[in-house]
Amino acid sequence: MILTFFYAFTISFVSLLVVIYFSHKHTYFIDCHKEDKPQKFHTDSTPRAGGIGIVVALMLLAFIPFGLKLIPSIILAFASGIFEDFHNSLSPKIRLSMQTLAAAVAVWLTDSVVTYLGLGVSLPYSIGVVFSIFAIVGMVNAINIIDGFNGLASGVILMILTSFAVVSLQHQNSDLLYVITVTGGATFAFFLFVFPKGKIFLGDGGAYLLGFVVALIGIFLAGTYEKVSPWYILSIFIYPVWEVLFSIVRKKSIGLSPMQPDNYHMHMLVHRQLAKSNPHTAVIIMLMCLPFMLFSTYFPHSSIYNITVAVLFVCGYLVLYRYLYGKDILEK
C-alpha cells in the first residue's frame, strides 16, 4: 500500500504542477482575488482546478475490479463541478441531477446500501437505496461548503480517510483499503500545494469529487459490515454535515435562501475572531475536529457511543459559534 500511495501522490503532484502552469499561462480556471465574494480570503489570483490532479490520480482505481466500478460515477461527480469552475455554466439543478445520477450509479454498481440504522432500526431495501443516494449527495455538497480556507477541506478529507483506513484494516478489506490509499495519496499531494500558501484550490470539481468518494466509502462500510455503525459514519462526517444543517436553519431563520452565500459560516468566524490568518484557520478547525474523530475511530461499532460523540460535537459547535458570533457583532 505504500507504493500505491506513492504512485497516486506522484501522479497527482505532477498533474497539479501542469495545471498550475497552464492555468496561469492561459488564465484557465482562475479565481481572481479582486472579485467581491463573501467566501474570498485569498490575495492572489489562483486556479480553481485542484480536482484535475486528484481525478487523474484516481484513475489508478481502474487496476482493481472494485475500483473500476467507481470510475464512471467519480467522473460524473467531478464533471458536475469542473464545468462550473471553467465556464460558470451549470445551473444548481443540473449539478444536483449529475450528482444524484453519480450516486445512483455508484450505489448500483457497488451495492453500497445502508438498511440498518443501528439501535434496532432497519429500513426496507428500496428506502435504503434512496437514503444512501441522498446521503452521498448531501456529503458532496457539505465538503464544498467547508472548502473556504487553505487546506481545510482537503485536511478534513485526509482525517476522514485515515479513520476509514483503520476500520478497513480491522475488516481486512484490501480492495477498500486500496481505494482509500489512492484517494489519500492524491489528496495529500494537493494538500501540499494548498497549505499553507494556496497555490491552487480544489474548486467545485475537486470538492464534489472528494466529498463523493468519502461518502461512498462510508456508505459501503456501513452497508457491508453489520458491525460498523452508521452512526460512526455520521460522527466522522459530523463537522461538514452539521455545518450544512446549521447553515440552512440559520439562513432560513433570518429570511435568507439556504443557497445564498454569506460570511457567517464557522470557518469564517474562526478566521475573523481567532486565527486572523488563512492557514491558521484550517489548523484550528482541524484540531477542533480531531478529538471527536479519534474517539469515533476507536469505537466504530457502537451506535450509542458515536451518537454521544456527535451530540457533544454539536453542543461544542453551538457554544463556540455563539461566542464568536457575539464578538463579531460587537465589533461591527
Short mmCIF file of C-alpha atoms in Angstrom, two decimals:
data_model
loop_
_atom_site.label_atom_id
_atom_site.label_comp_id
_atom_site.label_asym_id
_atom_site.label_seq_id
_atom_site.Cartn_x
_atom_site.Cartn_y
_atom_site.Cartn_z
CA MET A 1 0.00 0.00 0.00
CA ILE A 2 2.98 2.32 0.49
CA LEU A 3 3.82 2.02 -3.22
CA THR A 4 0.18 2.63 -4.13
CA PHE A 5 0.16 5.80 -2.03
CA PHE A 6 3.42 6.92 -3.67
CA TYR A 7 2.11 6.33 -7.21
CA ALA A 8 -1.12 8.23 -6.53
CA PHE A 9 0.81 11.03 -4.82
CA THR A 10 3.27 11.36 -7.70
CA ILE A 11 0.63 11.36 -10.43
CA SER A 12 -1.44 13.95 -8.58
CA PHE A 13 1.60 16.11 -7.77
CA VAL A 14 2.89 16.21 -11.35
CA SER A 15 -0.60 16.78 -12.75
CA LEU A 16 -1.14 19.69 -10.36
CA LEU A 17 2.16 21.27 -11.41
CA VAL A 18 1.00 21.13 -15.03
CA VAL A 19 -2.44 22.52 -14.16
CA ILE A 20 -0.95 25.42 -12.20
CA TYR A 21 1.44 26.27 -15.05
CA PHE A 22 -1.16 26.23 -17.83
CA SER A 23 -3.84 27.89 -15.71
CA HIS A 24 -1.64 30.92 -15.14
CA LYS A 25 -0.30 30.93 -18.69
CA HIS A 26 -3.72 30.80 -20.36
CA THR A 27 -5.86 32.17 -17.47
CA TYR A 28 -7.93 28.99 -17.26
CA PHE A 29 -9.86 28.24 -14.05
CA ILE A 30 -8.52 31.41 -12.42
CA ASP A 31 -10.28 32.68 -9.30
CA CYS A 32 -9.49 36.40 -9.35
CA HIS A 33 -8.58 37.83 -5.95
CA LYS A 34 -10.23 41.14 -6.87
CA GLU A 35 -13.74 39.66 -7.13
CA ASP A 36 -16.10 40.64 -4.32
CA LYS A 37 -17.26 37.32 -2.84
CA PRO A 38 -18.25 36.54 0.78
CA GLN A 39 -16.02 33.44 0.70
CA LYS A 40 -12.92 35.12 -0.81
CA PHE A 41 -9.94 35.06 1.54
CA HIS A 42 -7.01 34.88 -0.87
CA THR A 43 -4.86 37.79 -2.04
CA ASP A 44 -3.59 36.38 -5.35
CA SER A 45 -5.37 35.12 -8.43
CA THR A 46 -5.41 31.33 -8.03
CA PRO A 47 -6.54 28.43 -10.25
CA ARG A 48 -9.62 26.54 -9.04
CA ALA A 49 -8.69 23.27 -10.67
CA GLY A 50 -7.09 21.14 -7.98
CA GLY A 51 -9.64 18.44 -8.67
CA ILE A 52 -7.98 17.74 -12.03
CA GLY A 53 -4.79 16.44 -10.43
CA ILE A 54 -6.76 14.35 -7.97
CA VAL A 55 -9.09 12.81 -10.56
CA VAL A 56 -6.17 11.90 -12.83
CA ALA A 57 -4.54 10.01 -9.95
CA LEU A 58 -7.85 8.32 -9.11
CA MET A 59 -7.69 6.56 -12.48
CA LEU A 60 -5.36 4.13 -10.67
CA LEU A 61 -8.57 2.69 -9.24
CA ALA A 62 -9.11 1.01 -12.61
CA PHE A 63 -6.42 -1.54 -11.68
CA ILE A 64 -8.80 -3.42 -9.37
CA PRO A 65 -12.35 -4.60 -10.22
CA PHE A 66 -13.96 -2.78 -7.30
CA GLY A 67 -12.18 0.46 -8.18
CA LEU A 68 -13.12 0.12 -11.85
CA LYS A 69 -16.78 0.14 -10.82
CA LEU A 70 -16.23 3.56 -9.23
CA ILE A 71 -14.68 5.28 -12.26
CA PRO A 72 -17.91 6.22 -14.13
CA SER A 73 -19.56 7.78 -11.07
CA ILE A 74 -16.32 9.50 -10.00
CA ILE A 75 -16.02 11.16 -13.41
CA LEU A 76 -19.66 12.23 -13.32
CA ALA A 77 -19.35 13.70 -9.81
CA PHE A 78 -16.20 15.56 -10.85
CA ALA A 79 -17.84 16.84 -14.03
CA SER A 80 -20.72 18.32 -12.02
CA GLY A 81 -18.23 20.80 -10.59
CA ILE A 82 -15.40 21.26 -13.07
CA PHE A 83 -17.68 22.73 -15.75
CA GLU A 84 -18.81 25.27 -13.18
CA ASP A 85 -15.17 26.08 -12.38
CA PHE A 86 -14.36 26.52 -16.08
CA HIS A 87 -17.44 28.15 -17.58
CA ASN A 88 -19.77 29.01 -14.69
CA SER A 89 -22.31 27.37 -16.96
CA LEU A 90 -24.15 24.74 -14.92
CA SER A 91 -27.28 25.60 -13.01
CA PRO A 92 -27.68 24.24 -9.46
CA LYS A 93 -30.41 21.88 -10.72
CA ILE A 94 -28.14 20.38 -13.38
CA ARG A 95 -25.29 19.96 -10.90
CA LEU A 96 -27.62 18.30 -8.39
CA SER A 97 -29.00 16.00 -11.10
CA MET A 98 -25.49 14.94 -12.14
CA GLN A 99 -24.53 14.26 -8.52
CA THR A 100 -27.68 12.24 -7.92
CA LEU A 101 -27.02 10.19 -11.05
CA ALA A 102 -23.40 9.63 -9.98
CA ALA A 103 -24.53 8.46 -6.54
CA ALA A 104 -27.19 6.17 -8.03
CA VAL A 105 -24.69 4.57 -10.42
CA ALA A 106 -22.17 4.01 -7.62
CA VAL A 107 -24.79 2.54 -5.29
CA TRP A 108 -25.97 0.22 -8.06
CA LEU A 109 -22.52 -0.96 -9.19
CA THR A 110 -21.08 -1.47 -5.71
CA ASP A 111 -24.28 -2.41 -3.87
CA SER A 112 -23.47 0.22 -1.24
CA VAL A 113 -26.80 0.46 0.56
CA VAL A 114 -27.43 1.24 4.22
CA THR A 115 -30.51 -0.56 5.51
CA TYR A 116 -29.64 -0.90 9.19
CA LEU A 117 -29.54 2.38 11.13
CA GLY A 118 -28.44 0.89 14.44
CA LEU A 119 -30.37 0.71 17.71
CA GLY A 120 -32.60 -1.99 16.22
CA VAL A 121 -33.93 0.24 13.39
CA SER A 122 -33.94 -1.17 9.85
CA LEU A 123 -35.10 0.24 6.51
CA PRO A 124 -36.67 -1.60 3.57
CA TYR A 125 -34.08 -2.09 0.82
CA SER A 126 -35.75 0.38 -1.55
CA ILE A 127 -35.82 3.07 1.15
CA GLY A 128 -32.21 2.23 1.97
CA VAL A 129 -31.23 2.90 -1.64
CA VAL A 130 -32.87 6.33 -1.58
CA PHE A 131 -31.34 7.10 1.80
CA SER A 132 -27.86 6.11 0.61
CA ILE A 133 -28.10 8.24 -2.55
CA PHE A 134 -29.36 11.20 -0.53
CA ALA A 135 -26.52 10.82 1.99
CA ILE A 136 -23.88 10.74 -0.74
CA VAL A 137 -25.26 13.83 -2.50
CA GLY A 138 -25.50 15.63 0.83
CA MET A 139 -21.87 14.92 1.67
CA VAL A 140 -20.76 16.01 -1.81
CA ASN A 141 -22.17 19.46 -1.15
CA ALA A 142 -21.11 19.54 2.51
CA ILE A 143 -17.42 19.30 1.58
CA ASN A 144 -17.91 22.13 -0.91
CA ILE A 145 -19.41 24.28 1.88
CA ILE A 146 -16.37 23.92 4.16
CA ASP A 147 -13.89 24.50 1.34
CA GLY A 148 -13.13 28.06 2.40
CA PHE A 149 -9.53 28.21 3.63
CA ASN A 150 -6.17 26.79 2.60
CA GLY A 151 -6.16 23.09 3.38
CA LEU A 152 -9.40 22.97 5.37
CA ALA A 153 -11.49 20.71 3.14
CA SER A 154 -8.57 18.53 2.00
CA GLY A 155 -7.24 18.30 5.57
CA VAL A 156 -10.62 17.13 6.86
CA ILE A 157 -10.80 14.63 4.00
CA LEU A 158 -7.38 13.21 4.92
CA MET A 159 -8.52 12.80 8.53
CA ILE A 160 -11.69 11.01 7.39
CA LEU A 161 -9.71 8.72 5.06
CA THR A 162 -7.31 7.83 7.87
CA SER A 163 -10.20 6.77 10.09
CA PHE A 164 -11.75 4.72 7.27
CA ALA A 165 -8.37 3.07 6.62
CA VAL A 166 -8.22 1.91 10.23
CA VAL A 167 -11.71 0.40 10.03
CA SER A 168 -10.98 -1.20 6.64
CA LEU A 169 -7.88 -2.82 8.11
CA GLN A 170 -9.94 -4.16 11.01
CA HIS A 171 -12.26 -5.84 8.49
CA GLN A 172 -9.40 -6.91 6.20
CA ASN A 173 -10.95 -5.36 3.11
CA SER A 174 -7.94 -4.90 0.81
CA ASP A 175 -9.98 -3.51 -2.09
CA LEU A 176 -11.47 -0.73 0.02
CA LEU A 177 -8.08 -0.02 1.56
CA TYR A 178 -6.67 0.33 -1.97
CA VAL A 179 -9.36 2.92 -2.83
CA ILE A 180 -8.63 4.81 0.40
CA THR A 181 -4.86 4.70 -0.21
CA VAL A 182 -5.14 6.02 -3.79
CA THR A 183 -7.52 8.78 -2.70
CA GLY A 184 -5.28 9.65 0.25
CA GLY A 185 -2.14 9.86 -1.88
CA ALA A 186 -3.83 12.06 -4.47
CA THR A 187 -5.35 14.31 -1.81
CA PHE A 188 -2.11 14.65 0.14
CA ALA A 189 -0.30 15.88 -2.98
CA PHE A 190 -2.99 18.56 -3.38
CA PHE A 191 -2.75 19.43 0.32
CA LEU A 192 0.95 20.28 -0.08
CA PHE A 193 0.06 22.79 -2.79
CA VAL A 194 -2.82 24.42 -0.96
CA PHE A 195 -1.40 24.52 2.57
CA PRO A 196 -0.21 26.97 3.67
CA LYS A 197 0.36 29.10 0.54
CA GLY A 198 -2.77 28.32 -1.52
CA LYS A 199 -1.09 27.78 -4.90
CA ILE A 200 -4.22 26.05 -6.22
CA PHE A 201 -7.75 25.49 -4.92
CA LEU A 202 -9.99 22.42 -5.09
CA GLY A 203 -12.73 24.27 -6.92
CA ASP A 204 -16.23 22.83 -7.11
CA GLY A 205 -14.94 19.88 -9.14
CA GLY A 206 -12.38 18.85 -6.54
CA ALA A 207 -14.67 19.43 -3.55
CA TYR A 208 -17.52 17.47 -5.14
CA LEU A 209 -15.11 14.69 -6.12
CA LEU A 210 -13.61 14.21 -2.66
CA GLY A 211 -16.99 14.54 -0.95
CA PHE A 212 -18.35 11.87 -3.28
CA VAL A 213 -15.53 9.40 -2.70
CA VAL A 214 -15.51 9.61 1.11
CA ALA A 215 -19.32 9.48 1.24
CA LEU A 216 -19.39 6.35 -0.90
CA ILE A 217 -16.70 4.71 1.23
CA GLY A 218 -18.72 5.50 4.36
CA ILE A 219 -21.93 4.12 2.87
CA PHE A 220 -20.10 1.00 1.71
CA LEU A 221 -18.63 0.36 5.18
CA ALA A 222 -21.95 0.81 6.97
CA GLY A 223 -23.87 -1.14 4.34
CA THR A 224 -21.45 -4.05 4.03
CA TYR A 225 -20.45 -4.68 7.65
CA GLU A 226 -23.17 -5.05 10.24
CA LYS A 227 -20.69 -4.28 13.00
CA VAL A 228 -19.85 -0.85 11.52
CA SER A 229 -22.42 1.52 12.94
CA PRO A 230 -23.92 4.07 10.54
CA TRP A 231 -23.64 6.47 13.47
CA TYR A 232 -19.86 6.05 13.28
CA ILE A 233 -20.05 7.31 9.69
CA LEU A 234 -22.18 10.27 10.75
CA SER A 235 -19.85 11.02 13.65
CA ILE A 236 -16.81 11.04 11.36
CA PHE A 237 -18.69 13.35 8.96
CA ILE A 238 -20.24 15.48 11.70
CA TYR A 239 -18.34 18.72 11.05
CA PRO A 240 -19.29 19.19 7.36
CA VAL A 241 -22.75 17.69 7.88
CA TRP A 242 -23.58 19.92 10.83
CA GLU A 243 -22.13 22.97 9.07
CA VAL A 244 -24.64 22.46 6.25
CA LEU A 245 -27.62 21.74 8.51
CA PHE A 246 -26.86 24.66 10.81
CA SER A 247 -26.31 26.97 7.85
CA ILE A 248 -29.71 26.07 6.39
CA VAL A 249 -31.51 26.71 9.68
CA ARG A 250 -29.53 29.88 10.36
CA LYS A 251 -30.28 31.41 6.96
CA LYS A 252 -33.94 30.45 6.93
CA SER A 253 -34.39 31.95 10.40
CA ILE A 254 -33.43 35.38 9.04
CA GLY A 255 -35.31 35.06 5.77
CA LEU A 256 -32.38 34.15 3.51
CA SER A 257 -32.30 31.39 0.92
CA PRO A 258 -30.09 28.46 2.01
CA MET A 259 -28.44 28.75 -1.42
CA GLN A 260 -27.43 32.37 -0.82
CA PRO A 261 -23.75 32.73 0.22
CA ASP A 262 -22.84 34.71 3.33
CA ASN A 263 -19.84 35.20 5.61
CA TYR A 264 -21.14 33.65 8.82
CA HIS A 265 -20.00 30.05 8.48
CA MET A 266 -17.98 28.74 11.42
CA HIS A 267 -14.71 28.82 9.49
CA MET A 268 -15.27 32.48 8.64
CA LEU A 269 -15.93 33.43 12.25
CA VAL A 270 -12.86 31.48 13.38
CA HIS A 271 -10.83 33.37 10.79
CA ARG A 272 -12.05 36.79 11.89
CA GLN A 273 -12.13 36.26 15.65
CA LEU A 274 -9.45 33.67 16.42
CA ALA A 275 -7.00 32.84 13.67
CA LYS A 276 -6.56 36.14 11.80
CA SER A 277 -4.78 34.00 9.19
CA ASN A 278 -5.94 31.83 6.31
CA PRO A 279 -3.87 28.66 7.02
CA HIS A 280 -4.21 29.07 10.80
CA THR A 281 -7.98 28.91 10.39
CA ALA A 282 -7.71 25.47 8.80
CA VAL A 283 -5.38 24.26 11.56
CA ILE A 284 -7.69 25.45 14.35
CA ILE A 285 -10.77 23.78 12.88
CA MET A 286 -8.95 20.53 12.14
CA LEU A 287 -7.68 20.44 15.72
CA MET A 288 -11.24 21.04 16.92
CA CYS A 289 -12.43 18.04 14.90
CA LEU A 290 -9.52 15.71 15.68
CA PRO A 291 -10.54 14.51 19.18
CA PHE A 292 -14.05 13.62 18.04
CA MET A 293 -12.71 11.70 15.04
CA LEU A 294 -10.26 9.83 17.24
CA PHE A 295 -12.99 8.85 19.70
CA SER A 296 -15.26 7.61 16.89
CA THR A 297 -12.47 5.67 15.20
CA TYR A 298 -11.75 3.88 18.48
CA PHE A 299 -15.36 2.62 18.73
CA PRO A 300 -16.74 2.32 15.16
CA HIS A 301 -19.10 -0.49 16.21
CA SER A 302 -21.04 1.35 18.92
CA SER A 303 -24.09 3.40 17.90
CA ILE A 304 -24.64 4.84 21.39
CA TYR A 305 -21.04 5.89 21.69
CA ASN A 306 -20.98 7.63 18.30
CA ILE A 307 -24.33 9.32 18.85
CA THR A 308 -22.84 10.72 22.05
CA VAL A 309 -19.73 11.92 20.20
CA ALA A 310 -21.84 13.61 17.52
CA VAL A 311 -24.08 15.31 20.11
CA LEU A 312 -21.06 16.55 22.06
CA PHE A 313 -19.58 17.99 18.87
CA VAL A 314 -22.82 19.79 18.02
CA CYS A 315 -23.06 21.23 21.55
CA GLY A 316 -19.46 22.40 21.44
CA TYR A 317 -20.00 23.89 17.99
CA LEU A 318 -23.05 25.84 19.13
CA VAL A 319 -21.31 27.22 22.21
CA LEU A 320 -18.28 28.33 20.20
CA TYR A 321 -20.42 29.71 17.39
CA ARG A 322 -22.48 31.82 19.77
CA TYR A 323 -19.33 33.18 21.40
CA LEU A 324 -17.63 34.04 18.10
CA TYR A 325 -20.79 35.43 16.55
CA GLY A 326 -21.34 37.67 19.58
CA LYS A 327 -17.81 39.02 19.31
CA ASP A 328 -18.26 39.60 15.60
CA ILE A 329 -21.48 41.56 16.05
CA LEU A 330 -19.96 43.73 18.79
CA GLU A 331 -17.05 44.66 16.54
CA LYS A 332 -19.42 45.75 13.81
#
